[in-house]
Amino acid sequence: MTGLPLCGDQIADHNAARYDALRDEYDSLGRALERRGIDVEAVKAKVADFSVALPTWGSGVGGTRFAKFPIPGEPTNIHEKLEDCAVVQQLGRATPRVSPHFPWDRVADYVGLREEASALGLGFDAVNSNTFQDQEGQTLSYKHGSLTATAPAVRAQAIEHNIECIEIGRVLGSKALTVWLADGTNFPGQQSLGASLDRYLDSASQIYKALPTDWRMLLEHKMFEPAFYSTVISDWGSSILAAQQLGPKAQCLVDLGHHAPNVNIEQIVARLHRFGKLGGFHFNDSKYGDDDLDCGSINPHQLFLIFNELVEAELAPRDGFNPAYMIDQSHNVTDPIESMLSSAEAILGAYAKAVIVDREALRHAQADNDVMMGFQALRRAYRTDVSPILAMARLEAGGAIDVLDMYRTSGWRDRKAQERKAVRLGAGIV
C-alpha cells in the first residue's frame, strides 16, 4: 500500500535482523503449548483477527489537572492525528480504525477525510459526541447539564449535536455513536435525581430515533467527574436500564477507569453479555480513579480476567455480540505513539492468554467445586509468555517485530517536530 508513513524497506531490514531469534522463541512456545493440547498456529490466527481502535485524541499529549506539557511534533489537527495513528497501525497491525471526536475533529470535507484515512490504511470506528464542554461560538452553555439540562433549549442543542455526529459518521463509514454524559450534580438538592434521569431518557430517545438501521448507540457510564455528588449515568446498572428502555440498538460501553475502586469489572462484563447489552470497551488502566493510564500498566491481571470473560462470551455469543474495542488514554509523560503501541500489545497479550485457557479443565473444576484447580486453569494461561505469538502475527501482517525499537529508529517524531506547528503550553483542567 502506498502512502503509508514509514519506509517499508526500513521495517523489512529491522525484521530481518530479528527473525531468527523470533522463530526460535515462537517454535519453542509452540512445542510447550502443544504439550498442553494447544495449537500455536490457531492462537496466532485469532490474534491476527483481533483489532482495537485508536482514539484521535489519544495521539496528542493529554494533561494533568494542573498543566499540559506538549512535546515536539505533537499533532495539531485531525490530519496529523491520522498520520500518527497510521504509524501505530503500520508497526503493530492491530489498530486499523480510528475513533473521531466532534467537534474536535470537525472538517469541511468528510468524504475527503475518509479517503485520506483510507490512503493511510485506516478506517473509522465509533464517532464520539462532546457535550461535556462549551465550544467557541456555542449558543448555549452546558454548565448546568446538556442532555439532562433543565432548560429545554439546552437539551435541544445537545440532541442536535449528537444527531450531527451521526450524520458525519455515516459519511465516514462509522456504525456507532458513543455518548458519554458529564451531567450530574455537585451539591445535594442541586437537581432532582429522578427528573434528571427522565430528561436523559427523553433526550437519548430522540438521538436513538436518528440512528441508521445498522447503527448502535453506545452508552458510557462514569461514577464521578466532573460531577462529584451524583452522575446521571453513574454505573452499569443505570446504563443497562437506559439501554433496555431505549431499544435493541442501544448497548453499554465499559471504560475501565469509570468504576468505584475495587469493582469487579469482569463480572460486569459477564452480566452485560448475559442480557445482550455488552457494546464495547474503552481500554486504559487505573490506580485511584479515572486515571486514563496506559492499558496494562497497573493491573494486567485484571485485564486478563476481563478478556477471559470476553472469550467466554465469544464461545457462547448472544444476539448482537460485537464489542467495539478502543484504547482511551491520557498520555502526560510519554510519546503518545509509544504508549498506544505498548497498550495495543498489552491488550492483544491479554486476549491471547485468555484464548489459551484450558476451558475443559476450567469447566471440570467449576463443576466439581475444585477451587484451586479452577484458579490454576486461569493462572497457568496468565503465566504464559505469549509475546512470540504477537510478534509473529505482526510480522506476517507486515508490521514490526519490535514495535518500540522500530518506531524510535524511524525518527518519526523528530521529523514531525521539524514539520508541524508547535503546540502551546496548556493550563490543565483546573
Short mmCIF file of C-alpha atoms in Angstrom, two decimals:
data_model
loop_
_atom_site.label_atom_id
_atom_site.label_comp_id
_atom_site.label_asym_id
_atom_site.label_seq_id
_atom_site.Cartn_x
_atom_site.Cartn_y
_atom_site.Cartn_z
CA MET A 1 0.00 0.00 0.00
CA THR A 2 1.36 3.40 -0.96
CA GLY A 3 1.07 6.46 1.23
CA LEU A 4 2.00 4.74 4.49
CA PRO A 5 4.00 6.95 6.84
CA LEU A 6 7.07 4.78 7.42
CA CYS A 7 9.50 3.24 4.94
CA GLY A 8 8.65 -0.40 4.26
CA ASP A 9 12.25 -1.29 3.45
CA GLN A 10 13.37 0.01 6.83
CA ILE A 11 10.79 -2.19 8.58
CA ALA A 12 11.87 -5.18 6.48
CA ASP A 13 15.53 -4.66 7.46
CA HIS A 14 14.52 -4.34 11.10
CA ASN A 15 12.62 -7.63 10.93
CA ALA A 16 15.36 -9.49 9.05
CA ALA A 17 17.81 -8.79 11.89
CA ARG A 18 15.38 -10.23 14.45
CA TYR A 19 13.67 -13.03 12.60
CA ASP A 20 15.89 -15.94 13.62
CA ALA A 21 15.53 -15.15 17.32
CA LEU A 22 11.76 -14.79 16.96
CA ARG A 23 11.50 -18.04 15.03
CA ASP A 24 13.36 -19.86 17.78
CA GLU A 25 11.15 -18.36 20.54
CA TYR A 26 7.95 -18.99 18.59
CA ASP A 27 8.80 -22.62 17.86
CA SER A 28 9.78 -23.20 21.49
CA LEU A 29 6.49 -21.73 22.68
CA GLY A 30 4.64 -23.82 20.08
CA ARG A 31 6.17 -27.02 21.47
CA ALA A 32 5.28 -26.03 25.03
CA LEU A 33 1.70 -25.26 24.05
CA GLU A 34 1.43 -28.49 22.06
CA ARG A 35 2.15 -30.43 25.22
CA ARG A 36 -0.93 -28.71 26.67
CA GLY A 37 -3.04 -29.62 23.66
CA ILE A 38 -2.94 -26.11 22.17
CA ASP A 39 -2.13 -25.32 18.53
CA VAL A 40 0.05 -22.22 18.45
CA GLU A 41 -0.92 -21.52 14.83
CA ALA A 42 -4.62 -21.43 15.79
CA VAL A 43 -3.88 -18.99 18.60
CA LYS A 44 -1.84 -16.82 16.24
CA ALA A 45 -4.75 -16.77 13.77
CA LYS A 46 -7.13 -15.50 16.45
CA VAL A 47 -4.64 -12.83 17.50
CA ALA A 48 -4.26 -11.76 13.87
CA ASP A 49 -8.04 -11.36 13.58
CA PHE A 50 -8.32 -9.23 16.74
CA SER A 51 -8.23 -5.45 16.48
CA VAL A 52 -8.75 -2.38 18.63
CA ALA A 53 -9.49 1.20 17.57
CA LEU A 54 -7.34 4.22 18.34
CA PRO A 55 -8.84 7.49 19.62
CA THR A 56 -7.85 10.53 17.57
CA TRP A 57 -7.42 12.48 20.82
CA GLY A 58 -5.04 9.83 22.14
CA SER A 59 -2.45 10.76 19.54
CA GLY A 60 -1.80 14.02 21.38
CA VAL A 61 -0.42 14.75 24.82
CA GLY A 62 -3.15 14.90 27.43
CA GLY A 63 -2.53 16.86 30.57
CA THR A 64 -2.63 16.69 34.32
CA ARG A 65 -5.22 18.62 36.31
CA PHE A 66 -2.63 21.38 36.62
CA ALA A 67 -0.68 21.54 33.39
CA LYS A 68 -0.15 20.23 29.89
CA PHE A 69 3.40 19.61 28.74
CA PRO A 70 3.37 19.37 24.93
CA ILE A 71 6.08 17.54 23.04
CA PRO A 72 7.75 18.49 19.73
CA GLY A 73 5.92 17.07 16.75
CA GLU A 74 2.61 16.64 18.55
CA PRO A 75 -0.37 16.64 16.15
CA THR A 76 -2.43 19.82 15.97
CA ASN A 77 -5.32 18.73 13.74
CA ILE A 78 -7.19 15.64 12.56
CA HIS A 79 -4.94 15.21 9.54
CA GLU A 80 -1.80 14.99 11.68
CA LYS A 81 -3.64 12.75 14.16
CA LEU A 82 -4.43 10.32 11.35
CA GLU A 83 -0.77 10.27 10.34
CA ASP A 84 0.29 9.29 13.86
CA CYS A 85 -2.43 6.67 14.15
CA ALA A 86 -1.24 5.26 10.83
CA VAL A 87 2.24 4.84 12.32
CA VAL A 88 0.76 2.78 15.18
CA GLN A 89 -1.15 0.62 12.70
CA GLN A 90 1.76 0.18 10.30
CA LEU A 91 4.03 -1.07 13.08
CA GLY A 92 1.57 -3.01 15.24
CA ARG A 93 -1.02 -4.18 12.67
CA ALA A 94 -3.77 -4.40 15.31
CA THR A 95 -5.29 -0.90 15.20
CA PRO A 96 -6.86 -0.43 11.74
CA ARG A 97 -9.58 2.00 12.81
CA VAL A 98 -9.71 5.41 14.47
CA SER A 99 -12.49 6.83 16.60
CA PRO A 100 -13.05 10.57 15.99
CA HIS A 101 -14.44 13.11 18.45
CA PHE A 102 -16.58 16.04 17.42
CA PRO A 103 -16.37 18.96 17.26
CA TRP A 104 -12.63 18.48 17.97
CA ASP A 105 -12.13 16.69 14.64
CA ARG A 106 -14.53 18.73 12.53
CA VAL A 107 -13.54 19.40 8.90
CA ALA A 108 -15.29 20.84 5.86
CA ASP A 109 -14.97 17.69 3.70
CA TYR A 110 -15.75 14.36 5.37
CA VAL A 111 -15.68 12.41 2.11
CA GLY A 112 -12.14 13.67 1.65
CA LEU A 113 -11.28 12.78 5.25
CA ARG A 114 -12.46 9.22 4.72
CA GLU A 115 -10.35 8.95 1.57
CA GLU A 116 -7.36 10.42 3.40
CA ALA A 117 -7.68 7.84 6.17
CA SER A 118 -8.06 5.01 3.67
CA ALA A 119 -4.85 6.05 1.90
CA LEU A 120 -3.12 5.71 5.28
CA GLY A 121 -4.53 2.22 5.80
CA LEU A 122 -7.18 3.34 8.29
CA GLY A 123 -10.96 3.23 8.63
CA PHE A 124 -13.30 4.87 11.13
CA ASP A 125 -14.80 3.32 14.24
CA ALA A 126 -17.48 4.79 16.53
CA VAL A 127 -17.94 8.56 16.46
CA ASN A 128 -17.95 10.40 19.78
CA SER A 129 -20.07 13.40 20.67
CA ASN A 130 -18.98 16.15 23.05
CA THR A 131 -21.49 17.91 25.28
CA PHE A 132 -19.19 17.96 28.32
CA GLN A 133 -17.62 21.31 27.49
CA ASP A 134 -18.64 24.52 25.77
CA GLN A 135 -17.19 25.25 22.35
CA GLU A 136 -16.24 28.56 20.77
CA GLY A 137 -19.33 30.12 19.19
CA GLN A 138 -21.73 27.79 21.01
CA THR A 139 -25.10 29.44 21.60
CA LEU A 140 -25.99 27.93 24.98
CA SER A 141 -23.81 26.66 27.83
CA TYR A 142 -23.60 23.14 29.24
CA LYS A 143 -22.51 24.40 32.65
CA HIS A 144 -25.66 23.00 34.28
CA GLY A 145 -26.09 19.99 32.03
CA SER A 146 -26.59 19.02 28.40
CA LEU A 147 -28.91 16.11 27.59
CA THR A 148 -30.36 16.43 31.11
CA ALA A 149 -30.36 20.23 31.39
CA THR A 150 -33.44 21.77 32.93
CA ALA A 151 -33.64 24.24 30.05
CA PRO A 152 -35.34 22.65 27.01
CA ALA A 153 -33.29 24.77 24.58
CA VAL A 154 -30.02 23.43 26.01
CA ARG A 155 -31.25 19.86 25.69
CA ALA A 156 -32.30 20.54 22.10
CA GLN A 157 -28.82 21.88 21.32
CA ALA A 158 -27.18 18.76 22.78
CA ILE A 159 -29.54 16.46 20.89
CA GLU A 160 -28.85 18.30 17.65
CA HIS A 161 -25.09 17.90 18.16
CA ASN A 162 -25.42 14.14 18.65
CA ILE A 163 -27.54 13.81 15.52
CA GLU A 164 -24.94 15.85 13.63
CA CYS A 165 -22.31 13.33 14.80
CA ILE A 166 -24.42 10.51 13.38
CA GLU A 167 -24.61 12.26 10.02
CA ILE A 168 -20.85 12.81 9.99
CA GLY A 169 -20.30 9.19 10.95
CA ARG A 170 -22.43 7.96 8.07
CA VAL A 171 -20.14 9.76 5.63
CA LEU A 172 -17.03 8.39 7.37
CA GLY A 173 -18.30 4.82 7.32
CA SER A 174 -18.84 4.50 11.05
CA LYS A 175 -21.55 2.27 12.51
CA ALA A 176 -21.86 3.54 16.08
CA LEU A 177 -22.29 6.65 18.20
CA THR A 178 -20.69 6.76 21.65
CA VAL A 179 -22.41 9.04 24.15
CA TRP A 180 -20.59 9.91 27.35
CA LEU A 181 -22.52 12.23 29.61
CA ALA A 182 -20.79 14.52 32.10
CA ASP A 183 -24.13 15.71 33.52
CA GLY A 184 -24.62 15.45 37.25
CA THR A 185 -24.53 17.48 40.45
CA ASN A 186 -22.00 18.71 42.98
CA PHE A 187 -24.48 19.56 45.77
CA PRO A 188 -27.41 17.75 47.34
CA GLY A 189 -30.59 19.44 46.23
CA GLN A 190 -28.96 20.87 43.10
CA GLN A 191 -31.30 18.84 40.86
CA SER A 192 -33.93 16.15 41.18
CA LEU A 193 -32.15 12.82 40.86
CA GLY A 194 -35.25 11.24 39.34
CA ALA A 195 -36.19 14.05 36.97
CA SER A 196 -32.66 14.34 35.58
CA LEU A 197 -32.76 10.68 34.53
CA ASP A 198 -36.16 11.21 32.92
CA ARG A 199 -34.75 14.11 30.92
CA TYR A 200 -31.80 11.94 29.87
CA LEU A 201 -34.06 9.17 28.63
CA ASP A 202 -36.20 11.63 26.70
CA SER A 203 -33.16 13.24 25.05
CA ALA A 204 -31.47 9.91 24.35
CA SER A 205 -34.64 8.54 22.75
CA GLN A 206 -34.62 11.39 20.23
CA ILE A 207 -30.99 10.60 19.35
CA TYR A 208 -31.85 6.90 19.15
CA LYS A 209 -34.58 7.59 16.61
CA ALA A 210 -32.00 9.24 14.33
CA LEU A 211 -29.78 6.13 14.23
CA PRO A 212 -29.48 4.38 10.86
CA THR A 213 -30.85 0.84 10.84
CA ASP A 214 -27.43 -0.81 11.10
CA TRP A 215 -26.03 1.50 13.78
CA ARG A 216 -25.57 1.15 17.52
CA MET A 217 -25.73 3.74 20.30
CA LEU A 218 -23.10 3.02 22.96
CA LEU A 219 -23.95 4.41 26.39
CA GLU A 220 -20.88 5.13 28.51
CA HIS A 221 -21.22 5.36 32.29
CA LYS A 222 -18.93 7.08 34.76
CA MET A 223 -19.07 7.11 38.53
CA PHE A 224 -17.83 10.67 39.06
CA GLU A 225 -16.09 13.66 37.49
CA PRO A 226 -16.74 16.39 36.60
CA ALA A 227 -19.82 15.99 38.82
CA PHE A 228 -18.77 14.71 42.25
CA TYR A 229 -22.03 14.31 44.19
CA SER A 230 -24.07 12.48 41.58
CA THR A 231 -23.67 11.48 37.94
CA VAL A 232 -26.77 10.79 35.86
CA ILE A 233 -25.37 7.63 34.24
CA SER A 234 -23.04 6.62 37.03
CA ASP A 235 -22.77 2.83 36.77
CA TRP A 236 -23.52 -0.21 34.67
CA GLY A 237 -26.93 -0.57 36.31
CA SER A 238 -28.06 2.86 35.15
CA SER A 239 -26.51 2.22 31.76
CA ILE A 240 -28.20 -1.12 31.14
CA LEU A 241 -31.59 0.16 32.33
CA ALA A 242 -31.33 3.07 29.92
CA ALA A 243 -30.19 0.78 27.08
CA GLN A 244 -33.08 -1.61 27.71
CA GLN A 245 -35.58 1.24 27.65
CA LEU A 246 -34.15 2.84 24.50
CA GLY A 247 -34.18 -0.33 22.40
CA PRO A 248 -32.07 -3.08 20.83
CA LYS A 249 -29.65 -0.70 19.09
CA ALA A 250 -28.62 0.78 22.46
CA GLN A 251 -25.82 -1.03 24.31
CA CYS A 252 -23.47 -0.35 27.21
CA LEU A 253 -19.86 0.75 26.87
CA VAL A 254 -17.41 -0.06 29.67
CA ASP A 255 -14.49 2.28 30.33
CA LEU A 256 -12.05 0.50 32.64
CA GLY A 257 -11.47 3.66 34.71
CA HIS A 258 -15.10 4.64 35.25
CA HIS A 259 -15.86 2.46 38.26
CA ALA A 260 -15.60 2.65 42.02
CA PRO A 261 -12.27 1.31 43.36
CA ASN A 262 -12.06 -2.49 43.51
CA VAL A 263 -15.22 -3.04 41.46
CA ASN A 264 -15.29 -6.47 39.82
CA ILE A 265 -15.24 -5.32 36.19
CA GLU A 266 -15.01 -8.83 34.78
CA GLN A 267 -18.30 -9.69 36.48
CA ILE A 268 -19.88 -6.59 34.94
CA VAL A 269 -18.72 -7.88 31.55
CA ALA A 270 -20.43 -11.22 32.20
CA ARG A 271 -23.66 -9.55 33.34
CA LEU A 272 -23.88 -7.19 30.38
CA HIS A 273 -23.25 -10.07 27.99
CA ARG A 274 -25.92 -12.16 29.70
CA PHE A 275 -28.54 -9.58 28.75
CA GLY A 276 -27.19 -8.84 25.28
CA LYS A 277 -26.08 -5.30 26.15
CA LEU A 278 -22.29 -5.53 26.03
CA GLY A 279 -21.49 -2.89 23.42
CA GLY A 280 -17.83 -2.13 23.82
CA PHE A 281 -14.78 -1.13 25.85
CA HIS A 282 -12.52 1.83 26.35
CA PHE A 283 -9.23 0.30 27.46
CA ASN A 284 -6.94 2.06 29.93
CA ASP A 285 -5.70 1.46 33.46
CA SER A 286 -6.36 2.99 36.86
CA LYS A 287 -4.70 3.35 40.24
CA TYR A 288 -7.01 5.78 42.03
CA GLY A 289 -9.90 6.78 39.78
CA ASP A 290 -10.37 7.64 36.12
CA ASP A 291 -6.63 8.00 35.67
CA ASP A 292 -6.58 7.02 31.98
CA LEU A 293 -3.18 5.38 32.42
CA ASP A 294 -1.66 3.12 29.77
CA CYS A 295 -3.50 -0.16 29.44
CA GLY A 296 -1.94 -2.97 31.44
CA SER A 297 0.48 -0.68 33.24
CA ILE A 298 -1.11 -1.07 36.69
CA ASN A 299 -3.26 -4.19 36.77
CA PRO A 300 -2.51 -6.53 33.85
CA HIS A 301 -4.09 -9.45 35.70
CA GLN A 302 -7.45 -7.69 35.78
CA LEU A 303 -7.15 -7.06 32.05
CA PHE A 304 -6.58 -10.79 31.54
CA LEU A 305 -9.62 -11.65 33.67
CA ILE A 306 -11.75 -9.27 31.62
CA PHE A 307 -10.61 -10.95 28.44
CA ASN A 308 -11.31 -14.32 29.99
CA GLU A 309 -14.95 -13.27 30.22
CA LEU A 310 -14.86 -11.90 26.68
CA VAL A 311 -13.57 -15.23 25.37
CA GLU A 312 -16.34 -16.95 27.33
CA ALA A 313 -18.77 -14.63 25.55
CA GLU A 314 -17.19 -15.46 22.17
CA LEU A 315 -17.77 -19.15 22.86
CA ALA A 316 -21.41 -18.55 23.79
CA PRO A 317 -22.37 -15.42 21.82
CA ARG A 318 -25.74 -13.77 22.16
CA ASP A 319 -27.54 -11.73 19.53
CA GLY A 320 -25.66 -8.55 18.78
CA PHE A 321 -22.38 -9.58 20.45
CA ASN A 322 -19.86 -7.47 18.55
CA PRO A 323 -17.96 -5.34 21.09
CA ALA A 324 -16.32 -2.14 19.89
CA TYR A 325 -12.81 -2.11 21.36
CA MET A 326 -10.90 1.16 21.70
CA ILE A 327 -7.87 2.48 23.58
CA ASP A 328 -8.75 5.56 25.66
CA GLN A 329 -5.75 7.01 27.49
CA SER A 330 -4.20 10.30 28.54
CA HIS A 331 -0.50 10.48 27.71
CA ASN A 332 1.08 13.03 30.01
CA VAL A 333 4.74 11.98 30.23
CA THR A 334 5.26 9.65 27.24
CA ASP A 335 5.24 9.89 23.47
CA PRO A 336 1.59 9.04 22.67
CA ILE A 337 2.59 6.80 19.76
CA GLU A 338 4.78 4.72 22.06
CA SER A 339 2.03 4.47 24.66
CA MET A 340 -0.54 3.36 22.10
CA LEU A 341 1.84 0.77 20.67
CA SER A 342 2.56 -0.55 24.16
CA SER A 343 -1.11 -0.62 25.13
CA ALA A 344 -2.19 -2.39 21.96
CA GLU A 345 0.38 -5.09 22.70
CA ALA A 346 -0.87 -5.39 26.29
CA ILE A 347 -4.45 -5.78 25.05
CA LEU A 348 -3.54 -8.42 22.47
CA GLY A 349 -1.42 -10.21 25.05
CA ALA A 350 -4.33 -10.40 27.49
CA TYR A 351 -6.56 -11.70 24.71
CA ALA A 352 -4.04 -14.35 23.65
CA LYS A 353 -3.65 -15.55 27.22
CA ALA A 354 -7.42 -15.81 27.57
CA VAL A 355 -7.57 -17.82 24.34
CA ILE A 356 -5.14 -20.46 25.68
CA VAL A 357 -7.06 -21.06 28.92
CA ASP A 358 -7.84 -24.79 29.21
CA ARG A 359 -11.63 -24.41 29.12
CA GLU A 360 -12.28 -28.08 29.67
CA ALA A 361 -10.17 -28.17 32.83
CA LEU A 362 -11.81 -24.96 33.99
CA ARG A 363 -15.31 -26.38 33.46
CA HIS A 364 -14.48 -29.60 35.31
CA ALA A 365 -13.01 -27.69 38.25
CA GLN A 366 -16.04 -25.40 38.45
CA ALA A 367 -18.47 -28.32 38.27
CA ASP A 368 -16.55 -30.19 40.99
CA ASN A 369 -16.15 -27.09 43.18
CA ASP A 370 -12.40 -27.59 42.94
CA VAL A 371 -11.49 -24.03 43.79
CA MET A 372 -7.73 -24.33 43.49
CA MET A 373 -7.76 -26.13 40.13
CA GLY A 374 -10.21 -23.60 38.72
CA PHE A 375 -7.87 -20.82 39.75
CA GLN A 376 -4.84 -22.68 38.39
CA ALA A 377 -6.51 -23.14 34.99
CA LEU A 378 -6.55 -19.37 34.69
CA ARG A 379 -3.19 -18.82 36.35
CA ARG A 380 -1.37 -21.21 34.03
CA ALA A 381 -2.55 -19.29 30.99
CA TYR A 382 -1.74 -15.94 32.61
CA ARG A 383 1.85 -17.01 33.37
CA THR A 384 2.49 -17.93 29.73
CA ASP A 385 4.66 -15.50 27.76
CA VAL A 386 2.65 -15.05 24.55
CA SER A 387 4.82 -12.25 23.12
CA PRO A 388 6.33 -14.51 20.38
CA ILE A 389 2.79 -15.14 19.09
CA LEU A 390 2.04 -11.42 18.97
CA ALA A 391 5.33 -10.63 17.24
CA MET A 392 4.89 -13.39 14.65
CA ALA A 393 1.35 -12.22 13.89
CA ARG A 394 2.66 -8.68 13.41
CA LEU A 395 5.49 -9.85 11.20
CA GLU A 396 3.21 -11.87 8.93
CA ALA A 397 0.86 -8.88 8.62
CA GLY A 398 3.70 -6.59 7.58
CA GLY A 399 4.38 -4.96 10.96
CA ALA A 400 7.49 -4.77 13.08
CA ILE A 401 8.81 -7.49 15.37
CA ASP A 402 9.90 -4.91 17.99
CA VAL A 403 7.47 -2.03 17.57
CA LEU A 404 9.05 0.43 20.00
CA ASP A 405 12.57 -0.06 18.73
CA MET A 406 11.42 0.28 15.14
CA TYR A 407 9.45 3.43 15.95
CA ARG A 408 12.44 5.08 17.60
CA THR A 409 14.74 4.01 14.78
CA SER A 410 12.37 5.56 12.24
CA GLY A 411 12.90 9.07 13.64
CA TRP A 412 9.22 9.85 13.04
CA ARG A 413 8.78 12.21 15.99
CA ASP A 414 11.93 14.15 15.21
CA ARG A 415 10.83 14.64 11.60
CA LYS A 416 7.38 15.78 12.64
CA ALA A 417 8.93 18.22 15.11
CA GLN A 418 10.51 19.96 12.14
CA GLU A 419 7.35 19.96 10.06
CA ARG A 420 4.49 20.63 12.45
CA LYS A 421 3.39 23.76 14.21
CA ALA A 422 4.34 23.70 17.90
CA VAL A 423 1.59 23.14 20.45
CA ARG A 424 1.29 25.82 23.09
CA LEU A 425 1.66 25.25 26.80
CA GLY A 426 -1.61 24.35 28.50
CA ALA A 427 -3.04 25.16 31.89
CA GLY A 428 -4.52 21.74 32.56
CA ILE A 429 -8.11 21.41 33.79
CA VAL A 430 -8.04 23.50 36.96
#
